[in-house]
mmCIF file of C-alpha atoms in Angstrom:
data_model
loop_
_atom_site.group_PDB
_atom_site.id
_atom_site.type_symbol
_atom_site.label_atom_id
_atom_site.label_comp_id
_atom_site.label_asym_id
_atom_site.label_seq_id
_atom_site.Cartn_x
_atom_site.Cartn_y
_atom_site.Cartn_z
ATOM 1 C CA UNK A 190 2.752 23.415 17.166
ATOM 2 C CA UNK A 191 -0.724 22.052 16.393
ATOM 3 C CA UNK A 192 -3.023 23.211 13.286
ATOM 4 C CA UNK A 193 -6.072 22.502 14.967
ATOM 5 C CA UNK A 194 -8.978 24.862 15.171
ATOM 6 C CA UNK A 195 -11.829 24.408 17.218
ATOM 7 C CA UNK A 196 -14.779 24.687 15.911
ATOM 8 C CA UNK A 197 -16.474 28.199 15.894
ATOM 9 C CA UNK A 198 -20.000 27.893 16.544
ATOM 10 C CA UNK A 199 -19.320 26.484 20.290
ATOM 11 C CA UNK A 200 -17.629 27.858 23.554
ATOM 12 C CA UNK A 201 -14.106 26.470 23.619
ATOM 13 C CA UNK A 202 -13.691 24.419 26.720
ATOM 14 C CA UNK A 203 -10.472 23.001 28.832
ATOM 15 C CA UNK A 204 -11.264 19.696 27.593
ATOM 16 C CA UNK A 205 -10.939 21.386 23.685
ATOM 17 C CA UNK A 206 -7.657 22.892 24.814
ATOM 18 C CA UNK A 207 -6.010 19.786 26.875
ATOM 19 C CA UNK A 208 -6.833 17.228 23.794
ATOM 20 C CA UNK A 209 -5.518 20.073 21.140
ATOM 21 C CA UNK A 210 -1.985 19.983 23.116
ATOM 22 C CA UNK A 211 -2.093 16.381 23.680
ATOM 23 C CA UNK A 212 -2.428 15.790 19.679
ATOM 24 C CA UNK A 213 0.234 18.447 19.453
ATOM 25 C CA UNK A 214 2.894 16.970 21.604
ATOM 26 C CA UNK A 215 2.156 13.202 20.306
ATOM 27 C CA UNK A 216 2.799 14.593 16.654
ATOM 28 C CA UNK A 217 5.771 15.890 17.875
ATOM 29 C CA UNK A 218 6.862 12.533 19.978
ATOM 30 C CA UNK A 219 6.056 10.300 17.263
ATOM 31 C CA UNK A 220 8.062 12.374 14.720
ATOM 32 C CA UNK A 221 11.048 11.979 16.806
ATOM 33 C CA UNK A 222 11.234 8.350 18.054
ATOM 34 C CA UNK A 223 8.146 6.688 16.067
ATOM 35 C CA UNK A 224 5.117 4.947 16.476
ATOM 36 C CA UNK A 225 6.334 1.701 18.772
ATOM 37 C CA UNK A 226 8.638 4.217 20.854
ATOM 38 C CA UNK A 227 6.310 6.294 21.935
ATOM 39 C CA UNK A 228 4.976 5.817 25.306
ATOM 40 C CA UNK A 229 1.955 7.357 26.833
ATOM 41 C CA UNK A 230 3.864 8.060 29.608
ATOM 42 C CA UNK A 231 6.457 9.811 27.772
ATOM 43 C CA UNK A 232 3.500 11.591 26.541
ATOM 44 C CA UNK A 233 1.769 12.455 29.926
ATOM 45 C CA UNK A 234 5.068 14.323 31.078
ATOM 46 C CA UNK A 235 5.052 16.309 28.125
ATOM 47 C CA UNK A 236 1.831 17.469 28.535
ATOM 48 C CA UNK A 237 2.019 17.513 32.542
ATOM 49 C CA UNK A 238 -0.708 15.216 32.949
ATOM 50 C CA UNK A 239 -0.734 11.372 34.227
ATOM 51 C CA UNK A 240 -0.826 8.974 31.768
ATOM 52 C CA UNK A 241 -4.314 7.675 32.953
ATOM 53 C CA UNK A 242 -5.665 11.476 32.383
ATOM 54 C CA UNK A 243 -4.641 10.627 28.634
ATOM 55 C CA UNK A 244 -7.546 8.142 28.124
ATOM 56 C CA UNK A 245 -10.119 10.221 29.298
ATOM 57 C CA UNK A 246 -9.012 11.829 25.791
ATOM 58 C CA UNK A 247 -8.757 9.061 24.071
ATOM 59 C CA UNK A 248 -9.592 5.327 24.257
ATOM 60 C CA UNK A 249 -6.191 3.903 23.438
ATOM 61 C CA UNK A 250 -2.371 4.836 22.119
ATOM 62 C CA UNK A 251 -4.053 3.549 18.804
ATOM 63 C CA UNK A 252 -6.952 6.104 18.778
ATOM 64 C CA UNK A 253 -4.526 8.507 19.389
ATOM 65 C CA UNK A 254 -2.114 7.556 17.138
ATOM 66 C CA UNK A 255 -4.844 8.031 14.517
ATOM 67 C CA UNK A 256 -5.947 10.912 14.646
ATOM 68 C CA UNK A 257 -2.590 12.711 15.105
ATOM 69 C CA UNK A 258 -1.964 10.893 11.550
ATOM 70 C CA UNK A 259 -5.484 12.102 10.466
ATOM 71 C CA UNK A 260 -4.385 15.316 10.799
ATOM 72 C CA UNK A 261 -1.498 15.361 9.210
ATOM 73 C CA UNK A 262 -3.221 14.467 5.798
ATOM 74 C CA UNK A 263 -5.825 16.751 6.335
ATOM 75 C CA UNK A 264 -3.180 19.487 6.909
ATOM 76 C CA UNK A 265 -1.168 18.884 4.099
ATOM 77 C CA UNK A 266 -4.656 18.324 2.079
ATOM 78 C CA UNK A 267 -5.990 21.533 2.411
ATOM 79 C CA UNK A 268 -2.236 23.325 2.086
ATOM 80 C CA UNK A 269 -1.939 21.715 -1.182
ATOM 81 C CA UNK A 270 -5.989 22.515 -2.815
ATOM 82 C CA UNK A 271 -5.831 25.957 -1.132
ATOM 83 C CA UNK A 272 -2.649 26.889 -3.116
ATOM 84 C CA UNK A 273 -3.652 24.941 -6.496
ATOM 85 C CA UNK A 274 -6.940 26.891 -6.069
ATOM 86 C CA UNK A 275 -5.070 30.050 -6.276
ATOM 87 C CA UNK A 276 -3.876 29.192 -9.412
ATOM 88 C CA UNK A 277 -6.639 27.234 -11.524
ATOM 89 C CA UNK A 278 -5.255 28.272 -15.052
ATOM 90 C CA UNK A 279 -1.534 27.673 -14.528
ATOM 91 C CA UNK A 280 0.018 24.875 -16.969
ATOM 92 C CA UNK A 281 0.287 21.153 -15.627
ATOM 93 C CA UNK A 282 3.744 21.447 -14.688
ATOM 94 C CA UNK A 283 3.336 24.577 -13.167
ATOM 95 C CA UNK A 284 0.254 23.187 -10.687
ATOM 96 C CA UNK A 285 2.564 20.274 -10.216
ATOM 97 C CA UNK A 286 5.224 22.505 -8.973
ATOM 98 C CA UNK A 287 3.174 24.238 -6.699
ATOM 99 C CA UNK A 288 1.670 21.108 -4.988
ATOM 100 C CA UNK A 289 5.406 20.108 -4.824
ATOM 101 C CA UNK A 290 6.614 23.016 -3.327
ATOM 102 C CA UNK A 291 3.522 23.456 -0.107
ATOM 103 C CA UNK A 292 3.910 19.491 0.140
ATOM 104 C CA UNK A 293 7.658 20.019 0.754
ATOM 105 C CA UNK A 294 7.400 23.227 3.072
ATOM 106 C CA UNK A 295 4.389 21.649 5.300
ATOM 107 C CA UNK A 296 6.274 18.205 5.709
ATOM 108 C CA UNK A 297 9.756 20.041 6.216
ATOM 109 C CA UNK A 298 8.714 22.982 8.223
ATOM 110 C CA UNK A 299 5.463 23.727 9.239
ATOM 111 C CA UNK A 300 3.842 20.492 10.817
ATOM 112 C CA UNK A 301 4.527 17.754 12.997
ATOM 113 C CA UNK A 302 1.314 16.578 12.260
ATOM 114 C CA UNK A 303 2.360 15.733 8.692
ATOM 115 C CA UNK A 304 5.641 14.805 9.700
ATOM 116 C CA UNK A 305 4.707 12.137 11.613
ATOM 117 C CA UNK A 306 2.286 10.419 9.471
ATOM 118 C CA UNK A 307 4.986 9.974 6.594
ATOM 119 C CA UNK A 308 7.581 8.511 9.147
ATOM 120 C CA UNK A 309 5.382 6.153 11.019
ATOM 121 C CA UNK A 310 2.828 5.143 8.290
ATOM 122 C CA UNK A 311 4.925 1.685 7.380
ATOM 123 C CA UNK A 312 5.658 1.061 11.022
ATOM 124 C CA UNK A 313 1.631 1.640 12.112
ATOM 125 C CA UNK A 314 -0.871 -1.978 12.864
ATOM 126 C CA UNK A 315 -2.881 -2.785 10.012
ATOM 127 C CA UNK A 316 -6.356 -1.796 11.592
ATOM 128 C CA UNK A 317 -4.636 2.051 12.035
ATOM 129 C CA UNK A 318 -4.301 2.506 8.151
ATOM 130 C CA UNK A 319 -7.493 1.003 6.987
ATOM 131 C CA UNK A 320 -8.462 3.821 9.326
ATOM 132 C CA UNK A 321 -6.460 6.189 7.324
ATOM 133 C CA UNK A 322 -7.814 4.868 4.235
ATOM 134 C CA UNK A 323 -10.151 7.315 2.787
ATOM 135 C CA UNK A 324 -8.392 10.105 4.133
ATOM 136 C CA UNK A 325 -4.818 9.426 1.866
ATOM 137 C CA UNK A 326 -7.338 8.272 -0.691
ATOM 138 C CA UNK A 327 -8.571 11.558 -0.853
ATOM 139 C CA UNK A 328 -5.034 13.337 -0.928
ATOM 140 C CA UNK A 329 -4.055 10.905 -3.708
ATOM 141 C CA UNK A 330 -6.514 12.228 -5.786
ATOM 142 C CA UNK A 331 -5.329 15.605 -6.017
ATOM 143 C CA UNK A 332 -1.900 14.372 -7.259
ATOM 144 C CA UNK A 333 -3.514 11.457 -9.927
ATOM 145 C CA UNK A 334 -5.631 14.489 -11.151
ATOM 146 C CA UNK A 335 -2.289 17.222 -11.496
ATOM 147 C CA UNK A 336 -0.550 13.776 -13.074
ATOM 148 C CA UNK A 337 -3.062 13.097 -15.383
ATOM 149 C CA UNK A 338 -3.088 16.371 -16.804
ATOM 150 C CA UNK A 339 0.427 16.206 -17.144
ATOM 151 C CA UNK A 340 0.835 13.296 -18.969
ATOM 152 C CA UNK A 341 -2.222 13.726 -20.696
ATOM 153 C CA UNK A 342 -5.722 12.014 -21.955
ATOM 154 C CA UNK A 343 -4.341 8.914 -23.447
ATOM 155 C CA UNK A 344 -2.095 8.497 -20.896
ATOM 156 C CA UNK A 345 -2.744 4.720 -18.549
ATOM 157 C CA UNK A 346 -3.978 4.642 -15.347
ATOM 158 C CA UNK A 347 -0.701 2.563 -14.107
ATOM 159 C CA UNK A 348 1.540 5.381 -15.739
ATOM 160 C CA UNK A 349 -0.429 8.033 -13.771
ATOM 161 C CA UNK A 350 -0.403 6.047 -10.628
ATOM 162 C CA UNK A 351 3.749 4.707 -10.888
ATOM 163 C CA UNK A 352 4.408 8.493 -11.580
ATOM 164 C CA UNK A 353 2.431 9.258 -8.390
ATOM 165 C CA UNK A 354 3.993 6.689 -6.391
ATOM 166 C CA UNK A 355 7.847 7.723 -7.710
ATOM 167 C CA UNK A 356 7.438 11.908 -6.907
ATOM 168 C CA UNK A 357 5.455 11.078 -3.554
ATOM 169 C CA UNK A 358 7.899 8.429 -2.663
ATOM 170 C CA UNK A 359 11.088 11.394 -3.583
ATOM 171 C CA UNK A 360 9.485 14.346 -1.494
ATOM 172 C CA UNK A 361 8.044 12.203 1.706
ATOM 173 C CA UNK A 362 12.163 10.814 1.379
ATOM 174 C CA UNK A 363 13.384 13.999 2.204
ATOM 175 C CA UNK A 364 11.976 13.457 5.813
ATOM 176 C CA UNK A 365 15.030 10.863 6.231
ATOM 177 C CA UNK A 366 17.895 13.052 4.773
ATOM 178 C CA UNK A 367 17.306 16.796 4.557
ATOM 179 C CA UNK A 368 19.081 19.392 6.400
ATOM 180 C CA UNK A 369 18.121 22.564 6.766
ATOM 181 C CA UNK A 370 21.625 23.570 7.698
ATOM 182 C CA UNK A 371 22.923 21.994 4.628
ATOM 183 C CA UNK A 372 19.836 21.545 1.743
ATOM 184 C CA UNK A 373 17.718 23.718 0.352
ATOM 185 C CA UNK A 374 13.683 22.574 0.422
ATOM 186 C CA UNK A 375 13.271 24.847 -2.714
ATOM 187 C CA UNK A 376 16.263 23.490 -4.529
ATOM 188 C CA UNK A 377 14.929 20.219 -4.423
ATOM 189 C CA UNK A 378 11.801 21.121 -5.703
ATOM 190 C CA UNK A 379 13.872 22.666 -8.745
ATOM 191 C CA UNK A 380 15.399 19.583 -9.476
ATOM 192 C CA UNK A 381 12.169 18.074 -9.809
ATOM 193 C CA UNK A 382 10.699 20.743 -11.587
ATOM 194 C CA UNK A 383 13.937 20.148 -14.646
ATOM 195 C CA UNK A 384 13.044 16.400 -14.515
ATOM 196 C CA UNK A 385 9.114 17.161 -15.122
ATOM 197 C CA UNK A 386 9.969 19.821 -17.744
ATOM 198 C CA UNK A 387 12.672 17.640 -19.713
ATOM 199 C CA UNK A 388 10.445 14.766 -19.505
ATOM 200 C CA UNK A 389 8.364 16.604 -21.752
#
């Protein structure tokens, strides 16, 4: 699946279309086996290319690896401030809840792209996430905003950010033990939802 839209205002070409698939499948490879598993020449067959037609793509696995990871926070991004935008007025917990709810649904069912950058993030070379930097900087601010409103104006920065950290570090978990066959995506959002509302 890929998420990726070319941009409008120019003629799409075969090299816009071969490097949209090869993002595509990678997200998909690296979700599956991981960063240090996948191969480029895994890659190549999946694509029906060579693996030396890759790099006329992109530079290095590396580059590659980076933008597919990219993407996934810029997905999940604009998921998240498109639905809280929907709903500007709603009560703390209830924009919580909704950021919870998208988060869960893109990671779980709608993108490889996101996928991917939640399992392989620990496993990635440092120079890969000081790439990614600014990019999870910016989703983090969505959530220390929703937090902060939640716990309110006197509440400390370190509460705000180990509050972050704790319902990030529960939803991106799910990647490693949900079943769709067995667990509900929405049901664990409504357990979180009674913790957030108790807490109160």
């Amino acid at each position: 699946m890929s998420e990726l839209q070319p941009p409008p205002t120019r003629k799409i070409g075969k090299a816009d279309v071969a490097r949209a698939e090869i993002l595509s499948a990678a997200a998909g490879l690296m979700r599956r086996v991981g960063y240090a598993e996948m191969s480029l020449r895994d890659l190549a067959a999946e694509v029906n290319m060579k693996a030396g037609s890759l790099y006329y793509h992109f530079q290095s696995k590396d580059d590659l690896v980076t933008e597919v990871m990219r993407i996934g926070v810029e997905v999940v991004e604009a998921a998240v401030r498109e639905a809280l935008a929907r709903h500007p007025d709603l009560p703390p917990t209830d924009r919580i809840m909704i950021a919870v709810r998208v988060h869960l649904d893109t990671m779980l069912k709608k993108s490889d792209f996101v996928s991917s950058h939640i399992r392989c993030y620990p496993f990635v070379p440092t120079p890969i996430r000081n790439r990614l930097r600014e990019v999870r900087r910016s989703y983090d601010r969505i959530w220390i905003d929703l937090l902060g409103e939640y716990l309110g104006p006197d509440a400390a920065y370190d509460d705000v950010r180990y509050l972050r950290h704790l319902l990030i570090g529960a939803l991106n978990g799910a990647l490693e033990w949900f079943n769709p066959n067995r667990d509900s995506a929405m049901a664990f959002a409504g357990h979180i939802e009674a913790l957030l509302r108790n807490a109160r």
